[in-house]
Each structure stands twice: as C-alpha cells, then as structure tokens.
Amino acid sequence: MIEVMIERWSQRDGSTDWLWSIWQDGKRRHIGGAKADADSAEMEARATCQQMFGKTPDDITVL
C-alpha cells in the first residue's frame, strides 16, 4: 500500500508550509519539499508516486 501524508506546518512568521511524504507498507520512502498550499503538495506527491512506483497513491492523508 502506498500512502501520501500531507502535513501543515505553521511558521513563527504566520506563514504556513505544506510538507508531504510518501509511505509504502508503513515505511517512509520519500520526503517532498514545502509547498504553499495543500493542493500543490498533493499534485506533486501524486506525480512523484507515478514516477517512483508507476501508480497513484492508494490513500492520501492530510494532517
């Protein structure tokens, strides 16, 4: 199972970063860069899953 985790990180200056990672069978396989919004993070994570595993993620969790 391939899962994407998207996390919201609030910065001290009031800005928000959206970080994402790809997990396969409970192990983190890739960490992506910060994005300005959750939609951009999801799009990049989906594209990376396609490149790395040849398929889209089975699940996406936004924290």
mmCIF file of N, CA and C in Angstrom, residues 37-60:
data_model
loop_
_atom_site.group_PDB
_atom_site.id
_atom_site.type_symbol
_atom_site.label_atom_id
_atom_site.label_comp_id
_atom_site.label_asym_id
_atom_site.label_seq_id
_atom_site.Cartn_x
_atom_site.Cartn_y
_atom_site.Cartn_z
ATOM 1 N N ASP A 37 0.407 25.459 -0.561
ATOM 2 C CA ASP A 37 -0.945 25.024 -0.205
ATOM 3 C C ASP A 37 -1.051 23.504 -0.333
ATOM 4 N N ALA A 38 -2.107 22.953 0.267
ATOM 5 C CA ALA A 38 -2.295 21.502 0.294
ATOM 6 C C ALA A 38 -2.506 20.927 -1.105
ATOM 7 N N ASP A 39 -3.198 21.658 -1.967
ATOM 8 C CA ASP A 39 -3.445 21.165 -3.325
ATOM 9 C C ASP A 39 -2.146 21.000 -4.112
ATOM 10 N N SER A 40 -1.241 21.958 -3.986
ATOM 11 C CA SER A 40 0.056 21.865 -4.679
ATOM 12 C C SER A 40 0.873 20.694 -4.143
ATOM 13 N N ALA A 41 0.833 20.500 -2.818
ATOM 14 C CA ALA A 41 1.557 19.382 -2.215
ATOM 15 C C ALA A 41 1.001 18.056 -2.728
ATOM 16 N N GLU A 42 -0.315 17.950 -2.818
ATOM 17 C CA GLU A 42 -0.933 16.712 -3.294
ATOM 18 C C GLU A 42 -0.589 16.446 -4.756
ATOM 19 N N MET A 43 -0.627 17.471 -5.580
ATOM 20 C CA MET A 43 -0.304 17.295 -7.001
ATOM 21 C C MET A 43 1.132 16.797 -7.175
ATOM 22 N N GLU A 44 2.067 17.402 -6.442
ATOM 23 C CA GLU A 44 3.460 16.992 -6.557
ATOM 24 C C GLU A 44 3.658 15.571 -6.028
ATOM 25 N N ALA A 45 3.001 15.245 -4.930
ATOM 26 C CA ALA A 45 3.122 13.903 -4.353
ATOM 27 C C ALA A 45 2.557 12.851 -5.305
ATOM 28 N N ARG A 46 1.413 13.131 -5.921
ATOM 29 C CA ARG A 46 0.822 12.190 -6.881
ATOM 30 C C ARG A 46 1.765 11.956 -8.064
ATOM 31 N N ALA A 47 2.353 13.027 -8.578
ATOM 32 C CA ALA A 47 3.281 12.901 -9.714
ATOM 33 C C ALA A 47 4.514 12.101 -9.319
ATOM 34 N N THR A 48 5.014 12.324 -8.119
ATOM 35 C CA THR A 48 6.189 11.584 -7.653
ATOM 36 C C THR A 48 5.864 10.105 -7.466
ATOM 37 N N CYS A 49 4.679 9.792 -6.952
ATOM 38 C CA CYS A 49 4.256 8.386 -6.832
ATOM 39 C C CYS A 49 4.242 7.717 -8.202
ATOM 40 N N GLN A 50 3.706 8.425 -9.168
ATOM 41 C CA GLN A 50 3.652 7.874 -10.526
ATOM 42 C C GLN A 50 5.054 7.605 -11.056
ATOM 43 N N GLN A 51 5.981 8.535 -10.815
ATOM 44 C CA GLN A 51 7.355 8.368 -11.292
ATOM 45 C C GLN A 51 8.077 7.246 -10.557
ATOM 46 N N MET A 52 7.912 7.187 -9.232
ATOM 47 C CA MET A 52 8.665 6.226 -8.423
ATOM 48 C C MET A 52 8.083 4.806 -8.472
ATOM 49 N N PHE A 53 6.749 4.717 -8.465
ATOM 50 C CA PHE A 53 6.097 3.416 -8.315
ATOM 51 C C PHE A 53 5.237 3.012 -9.504
ATOM 52 N N GLY A 54 5.059 3.925 -10.453
ATOM 53 C CA GLY A 54 4.256 3.614 -11.622
ATOM 54 C C GLY A 54 2.764 3.577 -11.356
ATOM 55 N N LYS A 55 2.333 4.185 -10.257
ATOM 56 C CA LYS A 55 0.911 4.226 -9.920
ATOM 57 C C LYS A 55 0.622 5.389 -8.980
ATOM 58 N N THR A 56 -0.635 5.722 -8.870
ATOM 59 C CA THR A 56 -1.044 6.771 -7.939
ATOM 60 C C THR A 56 -1.145 6.182 -6.537
ATOM 61 N N PRO A 57 -1.145 7.026 -5.514
ATOM 62 C CA PRO A 57 -1.217 6.508 -4.146
ATOM 63 C C PRO A 57 -2.558 5.848 -3.863
ATOM 64 N N ASP A 58 -2.528 4.867 -2.965
ATOM 65 C CA ASP A 58 -3.750 4.196 -2.539
ATOM 66 C C ASP A 58 -4.560 5.064 -1.581
ATOM 67 N N ASP A 59 -3.870 5.919 -0.837
ATOM 68 C CA ASP A 59 -4.549 6.766 0.155
ATOM 69 C C ASP A 59 -3.765 8.065 0.325
ATOM 70 N N ILE A 60 -4.491 9.132 0.633
ATOM 71 C CA ILE A 60 -3.877 10.430 0.919
ATOM 72 C C ILE A 60 -4.452 10.920 2.241
#
